[in-house]
Each structure stands twice: as structure tokens, then as C-alpha cells.
Coordinates of C-alpha atoms in Angstrom, one line a residue:
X1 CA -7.1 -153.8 -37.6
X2 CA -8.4 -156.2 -34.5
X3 CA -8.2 -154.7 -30.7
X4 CA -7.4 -157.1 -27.9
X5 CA -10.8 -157.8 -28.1
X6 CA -10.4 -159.5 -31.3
X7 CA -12.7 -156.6 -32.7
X8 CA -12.5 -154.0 -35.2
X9 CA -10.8 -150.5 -34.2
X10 CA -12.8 -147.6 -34.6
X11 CA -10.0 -146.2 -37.4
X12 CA -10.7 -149.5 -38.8
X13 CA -14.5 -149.4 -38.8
X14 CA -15.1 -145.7 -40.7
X15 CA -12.5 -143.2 -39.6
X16 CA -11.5 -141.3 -36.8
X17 CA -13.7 -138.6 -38.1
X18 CA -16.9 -140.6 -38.7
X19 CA -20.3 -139.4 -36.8
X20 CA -18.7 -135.8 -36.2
X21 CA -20.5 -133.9 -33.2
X22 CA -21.7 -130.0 -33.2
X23 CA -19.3 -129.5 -30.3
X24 CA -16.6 -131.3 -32.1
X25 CA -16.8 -133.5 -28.2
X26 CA -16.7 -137.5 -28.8
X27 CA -18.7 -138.4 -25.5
X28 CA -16.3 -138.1 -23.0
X29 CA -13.4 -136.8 -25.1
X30 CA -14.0 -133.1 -25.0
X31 CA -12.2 -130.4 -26.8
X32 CA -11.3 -128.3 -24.3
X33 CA -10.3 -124.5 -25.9
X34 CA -8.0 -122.2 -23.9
X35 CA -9.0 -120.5 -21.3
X36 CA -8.5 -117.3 -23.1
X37 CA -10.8 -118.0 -25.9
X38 CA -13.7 -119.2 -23.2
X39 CA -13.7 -116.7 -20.8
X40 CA -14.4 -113.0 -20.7
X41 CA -12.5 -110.0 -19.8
X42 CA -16.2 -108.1 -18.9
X43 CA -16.8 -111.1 -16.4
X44 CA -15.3 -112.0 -13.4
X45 CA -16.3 -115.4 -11.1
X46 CA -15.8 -113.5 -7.3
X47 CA -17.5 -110.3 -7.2
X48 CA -15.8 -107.9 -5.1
X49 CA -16.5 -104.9 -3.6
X50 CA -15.3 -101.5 -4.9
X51 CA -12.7 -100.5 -2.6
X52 CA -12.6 -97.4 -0.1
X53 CA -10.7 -94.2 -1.3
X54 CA -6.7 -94.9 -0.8
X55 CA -3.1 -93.3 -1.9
X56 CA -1.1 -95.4 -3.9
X57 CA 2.3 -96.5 -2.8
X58 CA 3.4 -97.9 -5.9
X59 CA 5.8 -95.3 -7.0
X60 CA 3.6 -93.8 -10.3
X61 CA 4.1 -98.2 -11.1
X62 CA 0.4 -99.0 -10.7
X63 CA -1.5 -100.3 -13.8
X64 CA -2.8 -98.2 -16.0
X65 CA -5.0 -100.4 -18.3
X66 CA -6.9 -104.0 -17.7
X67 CA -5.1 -106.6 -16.8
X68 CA -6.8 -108.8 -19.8
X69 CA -7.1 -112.4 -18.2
X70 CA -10.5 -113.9 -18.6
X71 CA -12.8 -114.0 -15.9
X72 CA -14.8 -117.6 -15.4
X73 CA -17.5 -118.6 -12.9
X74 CA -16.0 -121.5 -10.4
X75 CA -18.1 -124.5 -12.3
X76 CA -16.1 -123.0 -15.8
X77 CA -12.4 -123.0 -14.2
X78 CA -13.2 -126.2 -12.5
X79 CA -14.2 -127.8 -15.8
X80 CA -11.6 -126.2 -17.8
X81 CA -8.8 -127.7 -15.2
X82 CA -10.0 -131.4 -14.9
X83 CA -10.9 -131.3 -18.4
X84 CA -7.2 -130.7 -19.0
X85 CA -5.7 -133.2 -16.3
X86 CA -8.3 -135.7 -18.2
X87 CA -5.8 -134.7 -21.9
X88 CA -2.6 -135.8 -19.5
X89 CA -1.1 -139.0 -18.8
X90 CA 0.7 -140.1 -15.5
X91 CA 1.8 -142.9 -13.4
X92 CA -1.8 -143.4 -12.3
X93 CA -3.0 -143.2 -15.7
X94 CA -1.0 -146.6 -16.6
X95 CA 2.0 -148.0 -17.0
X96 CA 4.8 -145.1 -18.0
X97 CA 8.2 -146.7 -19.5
X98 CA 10.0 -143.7 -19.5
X99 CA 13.5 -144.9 -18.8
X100 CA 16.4 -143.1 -16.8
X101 CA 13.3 -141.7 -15.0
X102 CA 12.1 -144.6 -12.6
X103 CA 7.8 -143.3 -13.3
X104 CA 7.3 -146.0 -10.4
X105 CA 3.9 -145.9 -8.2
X106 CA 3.9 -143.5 -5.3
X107 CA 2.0 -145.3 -3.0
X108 CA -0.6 -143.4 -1.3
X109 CA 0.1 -144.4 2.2
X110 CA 2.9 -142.3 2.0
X111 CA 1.0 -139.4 0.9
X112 CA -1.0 -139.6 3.8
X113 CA 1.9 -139.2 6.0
X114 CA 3.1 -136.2 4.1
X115 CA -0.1 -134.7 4.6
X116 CA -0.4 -135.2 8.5
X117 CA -0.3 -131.4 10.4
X118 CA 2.9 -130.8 11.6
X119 CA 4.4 -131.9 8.0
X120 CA 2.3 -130.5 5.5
X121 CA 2.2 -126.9 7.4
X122 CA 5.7 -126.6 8.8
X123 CA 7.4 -123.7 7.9
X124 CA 11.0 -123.2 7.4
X125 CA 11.0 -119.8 9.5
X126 CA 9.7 -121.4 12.4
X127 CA 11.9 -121.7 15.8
X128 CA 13.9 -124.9 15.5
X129 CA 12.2 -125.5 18.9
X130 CA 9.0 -125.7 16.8
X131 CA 9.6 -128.6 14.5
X132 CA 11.5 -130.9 16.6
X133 CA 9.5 -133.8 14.6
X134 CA 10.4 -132.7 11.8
X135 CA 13.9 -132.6 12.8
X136 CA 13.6 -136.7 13.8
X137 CA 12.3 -137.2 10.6
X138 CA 15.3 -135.7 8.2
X139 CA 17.6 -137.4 10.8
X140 CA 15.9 -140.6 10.4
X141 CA 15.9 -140.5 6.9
X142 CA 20.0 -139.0 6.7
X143 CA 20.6 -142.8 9.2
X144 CA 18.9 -144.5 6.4
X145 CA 20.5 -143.0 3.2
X146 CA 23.5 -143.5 4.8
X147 CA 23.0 -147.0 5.7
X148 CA 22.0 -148.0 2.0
X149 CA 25.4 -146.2 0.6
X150 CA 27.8 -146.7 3.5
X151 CA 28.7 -143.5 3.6
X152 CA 29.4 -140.8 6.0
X153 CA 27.1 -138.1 6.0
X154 CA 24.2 -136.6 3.8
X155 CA 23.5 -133.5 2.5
X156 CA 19.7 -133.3 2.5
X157 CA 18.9 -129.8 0.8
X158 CA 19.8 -130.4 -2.8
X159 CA 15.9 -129.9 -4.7
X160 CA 16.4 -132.5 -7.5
X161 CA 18.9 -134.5 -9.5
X162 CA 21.1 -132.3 -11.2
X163 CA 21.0 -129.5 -7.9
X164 CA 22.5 -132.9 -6.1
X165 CA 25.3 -133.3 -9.0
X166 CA 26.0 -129.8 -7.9
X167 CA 26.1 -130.2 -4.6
X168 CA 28.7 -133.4 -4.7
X169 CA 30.8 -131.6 -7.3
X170 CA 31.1 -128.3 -5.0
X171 CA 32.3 -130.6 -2.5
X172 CA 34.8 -132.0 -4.1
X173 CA 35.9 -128.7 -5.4
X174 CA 36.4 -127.7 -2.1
X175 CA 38.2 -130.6 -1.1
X176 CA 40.4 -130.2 -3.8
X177 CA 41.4 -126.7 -2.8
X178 CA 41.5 -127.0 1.0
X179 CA 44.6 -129.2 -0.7
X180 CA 46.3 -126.3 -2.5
X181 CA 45.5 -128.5 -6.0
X182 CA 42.7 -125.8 -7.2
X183 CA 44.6 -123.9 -9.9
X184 CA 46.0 -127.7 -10.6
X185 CA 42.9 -130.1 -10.8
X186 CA 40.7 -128.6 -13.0
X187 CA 39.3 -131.6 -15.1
X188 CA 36.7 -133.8 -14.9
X189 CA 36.2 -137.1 -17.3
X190 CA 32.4 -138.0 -18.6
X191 CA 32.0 -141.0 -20.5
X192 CA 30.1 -140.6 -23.7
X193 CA 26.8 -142.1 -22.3
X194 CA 26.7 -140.2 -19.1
X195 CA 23.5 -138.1 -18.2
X196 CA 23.7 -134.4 -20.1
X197 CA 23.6 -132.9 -17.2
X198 CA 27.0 -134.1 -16.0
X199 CA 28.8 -131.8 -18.3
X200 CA 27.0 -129.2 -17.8
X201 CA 27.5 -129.0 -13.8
X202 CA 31.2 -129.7 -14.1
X203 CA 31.3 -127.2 -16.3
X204 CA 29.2 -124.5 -14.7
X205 CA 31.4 -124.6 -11.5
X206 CA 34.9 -123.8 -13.9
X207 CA 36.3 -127.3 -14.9
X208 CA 37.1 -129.0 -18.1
X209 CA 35.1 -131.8 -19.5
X210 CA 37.0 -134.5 -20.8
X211 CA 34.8 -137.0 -22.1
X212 CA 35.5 -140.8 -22.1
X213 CA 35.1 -142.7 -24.9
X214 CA 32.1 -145.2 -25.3
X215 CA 32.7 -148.8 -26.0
X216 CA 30.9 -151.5 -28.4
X217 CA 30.3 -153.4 -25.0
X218 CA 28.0 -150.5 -23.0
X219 CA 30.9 -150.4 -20.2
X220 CA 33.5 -147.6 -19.1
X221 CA 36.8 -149.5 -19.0
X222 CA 39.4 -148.6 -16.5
X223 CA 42.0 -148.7 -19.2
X224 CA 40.0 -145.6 -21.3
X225 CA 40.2 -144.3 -17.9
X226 CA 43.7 -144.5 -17.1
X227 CA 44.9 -143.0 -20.3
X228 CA 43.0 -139.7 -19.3
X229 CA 44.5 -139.7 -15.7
X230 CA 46.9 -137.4 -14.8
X231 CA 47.9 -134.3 -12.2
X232 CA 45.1 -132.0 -13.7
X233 CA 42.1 -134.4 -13.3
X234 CA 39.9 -133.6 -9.9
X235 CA 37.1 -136.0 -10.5
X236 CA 35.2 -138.7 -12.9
X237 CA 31.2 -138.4 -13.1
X238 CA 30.5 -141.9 -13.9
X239 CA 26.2 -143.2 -13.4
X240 CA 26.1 -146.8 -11.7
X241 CA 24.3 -148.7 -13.0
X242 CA 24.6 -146.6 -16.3
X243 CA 22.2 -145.1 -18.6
X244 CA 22.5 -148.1 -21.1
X245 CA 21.2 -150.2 -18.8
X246 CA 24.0 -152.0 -17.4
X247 CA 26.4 -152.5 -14.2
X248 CA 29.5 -151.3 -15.1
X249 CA 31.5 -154.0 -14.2
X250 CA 35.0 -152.7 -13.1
X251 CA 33.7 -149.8 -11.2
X252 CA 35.8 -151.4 -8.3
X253 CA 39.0 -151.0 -10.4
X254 CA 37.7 -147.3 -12.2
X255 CA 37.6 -146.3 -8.7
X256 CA 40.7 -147.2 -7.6
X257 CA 42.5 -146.1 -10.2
X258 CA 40.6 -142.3 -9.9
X259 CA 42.0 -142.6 -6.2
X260 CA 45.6 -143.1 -6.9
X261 CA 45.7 -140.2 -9.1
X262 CA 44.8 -138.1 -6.1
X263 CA 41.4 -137.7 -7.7
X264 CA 37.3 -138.1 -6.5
X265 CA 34.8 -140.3 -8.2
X266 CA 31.1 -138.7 -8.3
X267 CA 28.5 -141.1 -9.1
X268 CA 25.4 -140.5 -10.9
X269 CA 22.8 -141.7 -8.6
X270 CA 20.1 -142.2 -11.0
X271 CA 19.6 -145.3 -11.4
X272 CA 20.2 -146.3 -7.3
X273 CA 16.3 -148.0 -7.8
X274 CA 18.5 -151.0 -9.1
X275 CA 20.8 -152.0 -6.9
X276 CA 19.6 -150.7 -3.2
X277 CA 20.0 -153.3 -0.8
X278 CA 21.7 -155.4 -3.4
X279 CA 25.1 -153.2 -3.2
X280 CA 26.3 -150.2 -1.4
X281 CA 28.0 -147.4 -3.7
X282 CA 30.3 -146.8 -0.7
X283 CA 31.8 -150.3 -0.7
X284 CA 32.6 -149.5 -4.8
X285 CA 34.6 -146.7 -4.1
X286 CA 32.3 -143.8 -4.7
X287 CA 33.2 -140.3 -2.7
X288 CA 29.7 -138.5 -3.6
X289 CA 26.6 -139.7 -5.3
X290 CA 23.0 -138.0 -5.3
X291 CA 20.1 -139.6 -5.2
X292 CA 16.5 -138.5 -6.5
X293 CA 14.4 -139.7 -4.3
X294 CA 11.2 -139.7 -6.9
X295 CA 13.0 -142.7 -8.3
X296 CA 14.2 -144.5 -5.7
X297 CA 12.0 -144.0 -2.7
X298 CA 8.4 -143.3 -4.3
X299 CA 8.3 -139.5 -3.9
X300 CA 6.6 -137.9 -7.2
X301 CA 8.7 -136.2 -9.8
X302 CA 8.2 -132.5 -8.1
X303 CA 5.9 -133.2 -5.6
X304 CA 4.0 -129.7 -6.4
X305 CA 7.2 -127.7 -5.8
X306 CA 10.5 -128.2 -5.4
X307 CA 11.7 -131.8 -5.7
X308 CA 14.6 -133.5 -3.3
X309 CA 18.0 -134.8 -4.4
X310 CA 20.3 -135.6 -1.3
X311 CA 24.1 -136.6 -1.7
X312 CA 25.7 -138.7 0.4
X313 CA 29.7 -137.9 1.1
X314 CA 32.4 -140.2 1.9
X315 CA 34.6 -139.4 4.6
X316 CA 36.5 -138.0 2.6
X317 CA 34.5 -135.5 1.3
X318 CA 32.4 -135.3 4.4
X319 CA 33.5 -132.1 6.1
X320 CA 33.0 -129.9 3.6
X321 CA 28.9 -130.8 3.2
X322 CA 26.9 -127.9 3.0
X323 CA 24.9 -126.1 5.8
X324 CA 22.3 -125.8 6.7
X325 CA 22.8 -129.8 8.7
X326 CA 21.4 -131.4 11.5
X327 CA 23.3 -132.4 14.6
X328 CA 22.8 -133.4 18.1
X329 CA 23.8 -131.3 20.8
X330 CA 23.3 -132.9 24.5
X331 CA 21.0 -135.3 22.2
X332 CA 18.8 -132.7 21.3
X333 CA 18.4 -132.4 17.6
X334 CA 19.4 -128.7 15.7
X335 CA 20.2 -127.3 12.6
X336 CA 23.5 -125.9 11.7
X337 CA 22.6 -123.1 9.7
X338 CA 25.6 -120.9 9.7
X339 CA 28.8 -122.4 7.8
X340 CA 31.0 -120.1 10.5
X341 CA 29.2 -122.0 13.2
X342 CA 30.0 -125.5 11.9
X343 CA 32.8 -127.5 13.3
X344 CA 34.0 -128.5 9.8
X345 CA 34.8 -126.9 6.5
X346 CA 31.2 -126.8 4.5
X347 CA 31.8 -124.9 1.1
X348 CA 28.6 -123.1 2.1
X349 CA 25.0 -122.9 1.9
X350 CA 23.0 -124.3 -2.0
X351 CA 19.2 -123.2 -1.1
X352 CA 17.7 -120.6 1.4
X353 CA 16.0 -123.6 3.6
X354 CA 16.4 -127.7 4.4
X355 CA 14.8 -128.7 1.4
X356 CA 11.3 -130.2 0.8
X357 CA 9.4 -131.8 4.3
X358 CA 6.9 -133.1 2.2
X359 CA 9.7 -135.8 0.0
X360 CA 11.6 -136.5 3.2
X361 CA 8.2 -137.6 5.0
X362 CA 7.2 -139.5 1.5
X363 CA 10.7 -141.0 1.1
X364 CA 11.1 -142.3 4.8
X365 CA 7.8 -143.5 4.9
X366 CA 8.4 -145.8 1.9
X367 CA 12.0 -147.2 3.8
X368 CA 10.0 -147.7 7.0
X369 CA 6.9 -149.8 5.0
X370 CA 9.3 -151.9 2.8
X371 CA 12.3 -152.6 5.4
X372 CA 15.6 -153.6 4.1
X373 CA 14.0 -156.7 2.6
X374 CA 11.4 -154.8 1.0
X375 CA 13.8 -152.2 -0.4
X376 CA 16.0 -155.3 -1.7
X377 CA 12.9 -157.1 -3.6
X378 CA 11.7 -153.6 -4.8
X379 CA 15.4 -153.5 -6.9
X380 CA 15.0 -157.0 -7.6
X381 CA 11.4 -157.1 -9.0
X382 CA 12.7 -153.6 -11.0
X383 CA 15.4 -155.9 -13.1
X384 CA 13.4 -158.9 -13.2
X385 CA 10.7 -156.7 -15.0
X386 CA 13.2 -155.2 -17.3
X387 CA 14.5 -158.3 -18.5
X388 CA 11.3 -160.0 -18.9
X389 CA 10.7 -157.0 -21.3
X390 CA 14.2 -157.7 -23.3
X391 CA 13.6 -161.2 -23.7
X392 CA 9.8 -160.5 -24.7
X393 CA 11.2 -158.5 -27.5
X394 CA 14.6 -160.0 -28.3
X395 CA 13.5 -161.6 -31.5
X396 CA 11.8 -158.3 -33.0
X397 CA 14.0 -155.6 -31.7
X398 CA 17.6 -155.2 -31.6
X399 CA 19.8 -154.3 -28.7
X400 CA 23.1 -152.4 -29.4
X401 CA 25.5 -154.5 -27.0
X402 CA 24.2 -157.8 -27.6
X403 CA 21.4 -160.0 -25.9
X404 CA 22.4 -160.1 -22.5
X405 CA 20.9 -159.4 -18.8
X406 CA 20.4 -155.9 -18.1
X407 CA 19.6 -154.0 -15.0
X408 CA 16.9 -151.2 -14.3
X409 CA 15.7 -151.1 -17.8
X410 CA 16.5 -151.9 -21.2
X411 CA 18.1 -150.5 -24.6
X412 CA 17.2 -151.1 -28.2
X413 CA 18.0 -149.1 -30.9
X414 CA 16.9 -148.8 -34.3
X415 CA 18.5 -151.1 -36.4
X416 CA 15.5 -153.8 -36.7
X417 CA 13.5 -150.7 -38.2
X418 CA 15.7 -150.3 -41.0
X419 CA 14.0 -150.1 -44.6
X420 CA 10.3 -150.2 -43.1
X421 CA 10.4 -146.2 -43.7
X422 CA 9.4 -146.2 -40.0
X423 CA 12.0 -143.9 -37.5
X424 CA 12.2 -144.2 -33.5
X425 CA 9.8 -141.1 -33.6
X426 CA 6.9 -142.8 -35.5
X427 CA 7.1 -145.9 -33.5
X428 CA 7.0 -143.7 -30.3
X429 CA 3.8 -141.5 -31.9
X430 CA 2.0 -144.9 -32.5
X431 CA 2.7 -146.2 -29.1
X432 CA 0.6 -142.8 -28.2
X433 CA -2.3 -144.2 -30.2
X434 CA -2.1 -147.5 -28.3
X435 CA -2.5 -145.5 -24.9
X436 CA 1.2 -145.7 -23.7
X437 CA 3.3 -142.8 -22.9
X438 CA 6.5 -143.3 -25.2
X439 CA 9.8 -144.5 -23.9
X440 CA 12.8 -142.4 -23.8
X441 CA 13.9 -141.7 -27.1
X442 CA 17.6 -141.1 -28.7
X443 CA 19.0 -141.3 -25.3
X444 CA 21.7 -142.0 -24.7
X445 CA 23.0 -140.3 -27.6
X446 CA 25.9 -143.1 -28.0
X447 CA 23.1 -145.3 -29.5
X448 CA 21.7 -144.5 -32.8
X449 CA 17.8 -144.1 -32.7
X450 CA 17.7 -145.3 -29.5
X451 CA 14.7 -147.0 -27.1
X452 CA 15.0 -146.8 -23.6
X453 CA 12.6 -149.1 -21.5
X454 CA 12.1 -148.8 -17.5
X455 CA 8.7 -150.1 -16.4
X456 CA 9.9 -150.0 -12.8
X457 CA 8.8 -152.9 -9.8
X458 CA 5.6 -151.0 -9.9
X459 CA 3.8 -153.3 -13.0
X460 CA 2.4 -156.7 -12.5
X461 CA 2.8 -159.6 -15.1
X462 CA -0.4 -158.8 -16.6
X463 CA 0.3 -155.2 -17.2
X464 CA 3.5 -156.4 -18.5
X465 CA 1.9 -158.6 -21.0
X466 CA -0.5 -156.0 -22.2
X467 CA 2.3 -153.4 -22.9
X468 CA 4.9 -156.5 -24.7
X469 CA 1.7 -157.8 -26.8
X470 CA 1.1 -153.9 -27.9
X471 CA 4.6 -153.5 -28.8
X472 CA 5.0 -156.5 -30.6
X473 CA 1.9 -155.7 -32.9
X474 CA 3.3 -152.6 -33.6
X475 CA 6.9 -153.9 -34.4
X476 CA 5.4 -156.5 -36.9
X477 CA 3.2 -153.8 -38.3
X478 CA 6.4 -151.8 -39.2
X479 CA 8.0 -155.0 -40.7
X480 CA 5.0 -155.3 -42.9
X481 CA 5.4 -151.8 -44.3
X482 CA 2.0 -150.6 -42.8
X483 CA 3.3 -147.5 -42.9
X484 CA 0.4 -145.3 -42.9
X485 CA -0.1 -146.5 -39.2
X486 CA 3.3 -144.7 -37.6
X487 CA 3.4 -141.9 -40.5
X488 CA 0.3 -139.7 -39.0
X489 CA 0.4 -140.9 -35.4
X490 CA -0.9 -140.5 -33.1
X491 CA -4.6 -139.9 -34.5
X492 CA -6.1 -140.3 -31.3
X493 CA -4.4 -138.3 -29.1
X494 CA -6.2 -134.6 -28.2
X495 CA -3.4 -133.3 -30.5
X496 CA -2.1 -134.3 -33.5
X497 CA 1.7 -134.5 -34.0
X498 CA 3.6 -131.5 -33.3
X499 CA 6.0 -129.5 -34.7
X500 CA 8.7 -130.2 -32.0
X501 CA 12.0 -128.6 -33.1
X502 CA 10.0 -125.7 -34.5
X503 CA 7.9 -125.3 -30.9
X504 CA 11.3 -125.3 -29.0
X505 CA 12.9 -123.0 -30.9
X506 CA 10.0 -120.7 -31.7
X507 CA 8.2 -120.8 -28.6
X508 CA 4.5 -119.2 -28.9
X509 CA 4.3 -117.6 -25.1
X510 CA 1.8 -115.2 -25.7
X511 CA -2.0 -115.3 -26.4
X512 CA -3.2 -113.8 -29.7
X513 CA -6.5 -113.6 -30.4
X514 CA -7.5 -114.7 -33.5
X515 CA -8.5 -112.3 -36.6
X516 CA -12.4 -112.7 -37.2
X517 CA -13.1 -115.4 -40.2
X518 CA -13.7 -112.1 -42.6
X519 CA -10.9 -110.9 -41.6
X520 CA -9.0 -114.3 -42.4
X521 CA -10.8 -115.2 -45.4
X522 CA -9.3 -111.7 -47.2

């Protein structure tokens, strides 16, 4: 087996285990143990003084044996973490094709803004007189988000994705019953390829999932959709572009037909890194749609806490947006925090606080950078890398609705691996080995074995290439029945395949140490 140096791997030379070390480290890949089975209970890093004579106040609650976590000097923990982050993988790491997750480059400039004082060390206690910046900023950002939907208002606290499908939901709950239609409307339609979590937050908040039925095509059809219309329905959760990769088409007509029935239309905002400034959801009909703003406006998955998924509310849903809010009062900017004080009819308060400063400062820093033509060739570049990826790979993989133009990212499944003895999962384990996080796999469920592709606008032509060529060996290494290559994958890796259904359902979460090697060998 040839790198892309045209020379021999080192599996292909003598092994993976040839020239073994005492340590069992390979130069710089170094097996790194954990930290329980390097450290010492008898040691500590920080010596600290024995404390004066005092009563406790804990109620007869204190401790009454050794707390048991290893102590380490600071040079140990420091190794021990970076050795660690060195074993992960991430966006800076290379390119990461994780689709429905938009792994796109945060660019650092905006880190730096998130990390001026004033930003980074705001607190949410602080007087609103305090943080009158910080104000500008969230109210900046609400104009914007706004602006890119044409919608009404924002709700800026929701902490992630699904929090926001929450959020948009509980307003339309409360729409529904400021109209005396509670005890009526109590279903909500999810087509079959939908997100999992859109069942799951209908369902939390009391309705009744009613799921629309997938098509050979990839698209919801507004006829599925009218036949599951009627007096009881309060809303359809429906992701644009959806998660196989495609524009559905008569959104215009789903919409209008959801809004004769007297119902709402939540969409699943995803996938919004595809179409901003190329169409607004308002103008397609949309009453409430989150939007993660990792995947649309560079801000990383988390961010080292809690992560930021705003909705955006029609008018129609737009008095009944949670507090806390900003507003202007003799142009001075506030925060509602107090559903009795508002004006308007918000169904209450989601999180203790505004949300995350840190996203809103990374988001609006990327808007203000990029402008509205910036934003518009970001979504462009994003398709224009997807397809290049389809059509690199049209003639060896197989794509469940056909070969045409996707959007965000693309969809194979696993029909072209049939009788190669090679499954989704070994292809994804070799792609490991090759030094590629795998793409989404068996999602959406509505595909068998399915491959879902997103390299984001982030990648150049050249990375592009790389990560087609790789794929392509691969693919015609399955064809060939090299089998031994996906079977075992990846061989490389710091771990070895895992036991994946077993670790989920059997979790390990506690450290035992291991019985001497007498003790074992009995």
C-alpha cells in the first residue's frame, strides 16, 4: 500500500507493531495512561499549609476518609492534559466532514473580540447600567438575525439547538392557547428525516408526534402534508434545507397550507449556513426557526460552556418571546427581565441569564467582517464545496435520490458497498486511519447505511482534493475485497475499535484499580 507520496505505508513496510519501544511511545505518539494510574494519592502538586483549629459547619456531613484523587506536580498535569488534546481531533486539526453539524473554521479574529475586557469578564449580576456595551452588542446582533430571516423579533437566550426548538415551540404553544385552541391543537407533524430531536421537544412540552412520511425524491410534499391537517394540528417542524441535503422545494406551498389550517410552521434552523443571504426563511412562510450560531456564524460548538441557539419569531408569534429581552426606553438600551413587566404576552423565562456574551461577540463579529456579501459567498462557497464532493464521487458511491445538485452537504448511502463484506462503520473506521474524522453516519435514519458529507466554505480546493483522493482509494479498496483494511480499523488511532453499543449501555464511570498481575494470573 503507496502513501501520497507514492511510498510504502508503515503497515505496509513491517507492521504497525514493528521496532516496539520500552515505553510502548512511537516518538511523538505517546501512550498516555489515566491519570489515576500515574498519580499518587500520598502526593499532592501545591503544598498547603495545615490549617488553624476551626468548628465545622457542615452538619456531622464532613468527610470522613481521603478523598482518593491522585495528586500530580504542575509539569505531570500539564503533560497529561496536552498529551490528551494531542489523542483529539478538531476543526484546527483538519478538515472535519461531519454533516448536519457545519465543523466550519472559527476564525480567530473573532476570538479576539470575545476575549476583549468588558466581554470576556461581564457578569450577568451586574447593574444593567454596567454593561451598556454589552447591551449594544446583543441588540446589534438581534438587528442582524432579524434582517437575514425577516422576521420580527429574536429571542437571544436559548443555549444551543435543540434549547432554541424549545423555545420556538413554547411560543407557539402559547400562541395557541392565548386562542382558546390548547385542549384542541395538540399535534405536531415531523417528517421521517427530520432531526431526532424534533420529536422529542414536541413531545416533552405535551403534544402528539405525527410523523410525515418520507419520499423516494428527499422532499416533504405538501400533499403528504395536507392529508395530516386538520382541527387538532398546532404546528409542523420541518428543517430547510433538510437533513438530506436538499431544498425542499414547496416549502412556499407546505407553509401555506399549515397556515390555513389555523396552524404554525417551526423550522429547523440547522442547516441556515446554506442559504443566508441567498433567501430569508421569513419570506417562505416560517413563524419560528432557531439558529445555532456555531454553524452559521463561526462560534465553536460550546464555546467552553454553554453554547447559543437564538429563535427568531414572526409577528405572529412575536409577543409571546421570552424574557429576559432588550428594549429601548428614551433610547437607552435595558433588559426586560420580568415577564409581568413586559408589554406583551412572553410565555416566560427558559435560562436564569441572557445567554452566552462570549457567542454573541463571536457571532456578530463574523456578520460585521463578512458583510451581507460576505455572508452570501460564505453559503455559496458551502454548496459549491459540497457538490464538488458529489460529483468527485458520483461514479463510486451511490446517492439515494438520484445524482442531482445538493445544498450544504451531501448524502450517499450504502448501496455501492454491497457484497464487498465492507459496512458504513468499517469504511468510517478506515477513514480514521487515513487521518479524517468520519462523516455522519446512519443519519438520517430514512437512508439505509447512510453517509452524510458537510466540509463547510471553510476548505480550499486543495484540501478538497486531498480528502476526495483518500476517499476514492478507499472506495476502490473495498471494491477490490481488501477487506482486511476496513475489518480491524482503525490501527492507527491511540485506540483500537471500540465496543460502542456495549460502552453506551454499560457505561464504566468509575475507576478500578487493577488487581496485581499475581493476583490476575490466578
Amino acid at each position: 500500500m503507496l502513501n501520497r507520496q507514492g511510498r510504502p505505508t508503515a503497515a505496509g513496510e513491517a507492521g504497525t507493531n514493528a521496532h516496539p519501544t520500552f515505553t510502548g511511545n512511537k516518538a511523538l505518539a505517546q501512550i498516555e495512561p489515566l491519570i489515576f494510574e500515574i498519580g499518587h494519592h500520598e502526593t499532592t502538586g501545591v503544598d498547603l499549609d495545615e490549617p488553624e483549629a476551626f468548628t465545622p459547619r457542615l452538619g456531622g456531613l464532613e468527610r470522613k476518609e481521603a478523598i482518593g484523587l491522585p495528586g500530580l506536580s504542575e509539569p505531570e498535569a500539564m503533560r497529561h492534559y496536552v498529551r490528551l488534546s494531542q489523542m483529539n481531533y478538531g476543526i484546527d486539526t483538519g478538515l472535519f466532514p461531519l454533516g448536519s453539524c457545519t465543523m466550519k473554521h472559527n476564525a480567530r479574529l473573532n476570538e479576539r473580540m470575545a476575549r476583549l475586557p468588558g466581554f470576556s469578564d461581564v457578569h450577568p449580576l451586574q447593574p444593567v447600567s454596567t454593561v451598556r456595551g454589552a447591551l449594544e452588542v446583543m441588540d446589534e446582533l438581534s438587528r442582524y438575525l432579524v434582517t437575514l430571516t425577516n422576521t420580527t423579533t429574536v429571542a437571544l437566550s436559548p443555549k444551543a439547538g435543540a434549547h432554541g426548538e424549545l423555545c420556538g415551540m413554547m411560543a407557539i404553544k402559547a400562541a395557541i392557547e392565548a386562542k382558546g385552541e390548547g385542549k384542541t391543537r395538540n399535534v405536531v407533524l415531523v417528517p421521517d428525516s427530520a432531526h431526532g430531536t424534533n420529536p422529542a421537544t414536541a413531545a416533552l412540552i405535551g403534544f402528539t408526534v405525527r410523523p410525515v412520511p418520507a419520499r423516494d425524491d428527499g422532499w416533504v410534499h405538501v400533499d403528504d402534508v395536507k392529508k395530516l391537517l386538520g382541527p387538532d394540528v398546532a404546528a409542523i417542524m420541518l428543517t430547510n434545507p433538510n437533513t438530506c441535503g436538499l431544498f425542499e422545494n414547496q416549502v412556499v406551498e407546505i407553509a401555506k397550507a399549515i397556515h390555513d389550517a389555523g396552524a404554525y410552521f417551526y423550522c429547523d434552523g440547522a442547516n441556515f449556513n446554506a442559504i443566508v443571504g441567498k433567501a430569508r426563511p421569513g419570506d417562505l412562510g416560517i413563524d419560528a426557526m432557531h439558529i445555532n450560531l456555531h454553524k452559521t456564524f463561526s462560534t465553536p460548538h460550546g464555546g467552553g460552556g454553554p453554547g447559543s441557539g437564538p429563535v427568531v419569531l414572526s409577528a405572529r408569534l412575536a409577543p409571546f418571546a421570552p424574557v429576559p429581552f432588550i428594549t429601548a426606553e428614551n433610547g437607552v438600551l435595558t433588559l426586560v427581565e420580568q415577564a409581568k413587566d413586559a408589554t406583551e404576552q412572553p410565555f416566560g423565562r427558559m435560562t436564569a441569564f441572557h445567554g452566552q456574551m462570549g457567542m454573541y461577540v463571536r457571532a456578530l463579529t463574523y456578520m460585521l467582517s463578512h458583510g451581507s456579501d460576505g455572508m452570501k459567498q460564505a453559503s455559496e462557497d458551502a454548496v459549491l464545496n459540497a457538490n464538488y464532493i458529489r460529483a468527485s464521487l458520483a461514479d463510486l458511491f451511490s446517492q439515494p435520490f438520484g445524482d442531482k445538485p445538493c445544498m450544504h452537504e451531501v448524502l450517499f448511502d450504502d448501496a455501492w458497498l454491497k457484497d464487498t463484506g465492507v459496512t458504513t462503520l468499517d469504511f468510517a473506521k478506515a477513514m480514521i486511519d487515513e487521518g479524517y474524522h468520519p462523516m455522519t453516519m446512519y443519519f438520517p435514519l430514512v437512508v439505509h447505511g447512510a453517509m452524510l458529507i458537510e466540509p463547510t466554505e471553510s476548505e480550499s480546493k486543495a484540501s478538497l482534493d486531498l480528502f476526495i483522493a483518500a476517499l476514492r482509494d478507499l472506495a476502490m479498496s473495498a471494491k477490490k475485497g481488501e477487506t482486511e483494511r476496513f475489518s480491524g480499523a482503525p490501527y492507527h488511532a491511540p485506540r483500537r475499535r471500540l465496543d460502542e453499543t456495549r460502552a453506551a449501555r454499560t457505561p464504566v464511570l468509575k475507576w478500578t484499580k487493577p488487581a496485581p498481575f499475581a493476583e490476575a494470573a490466578e
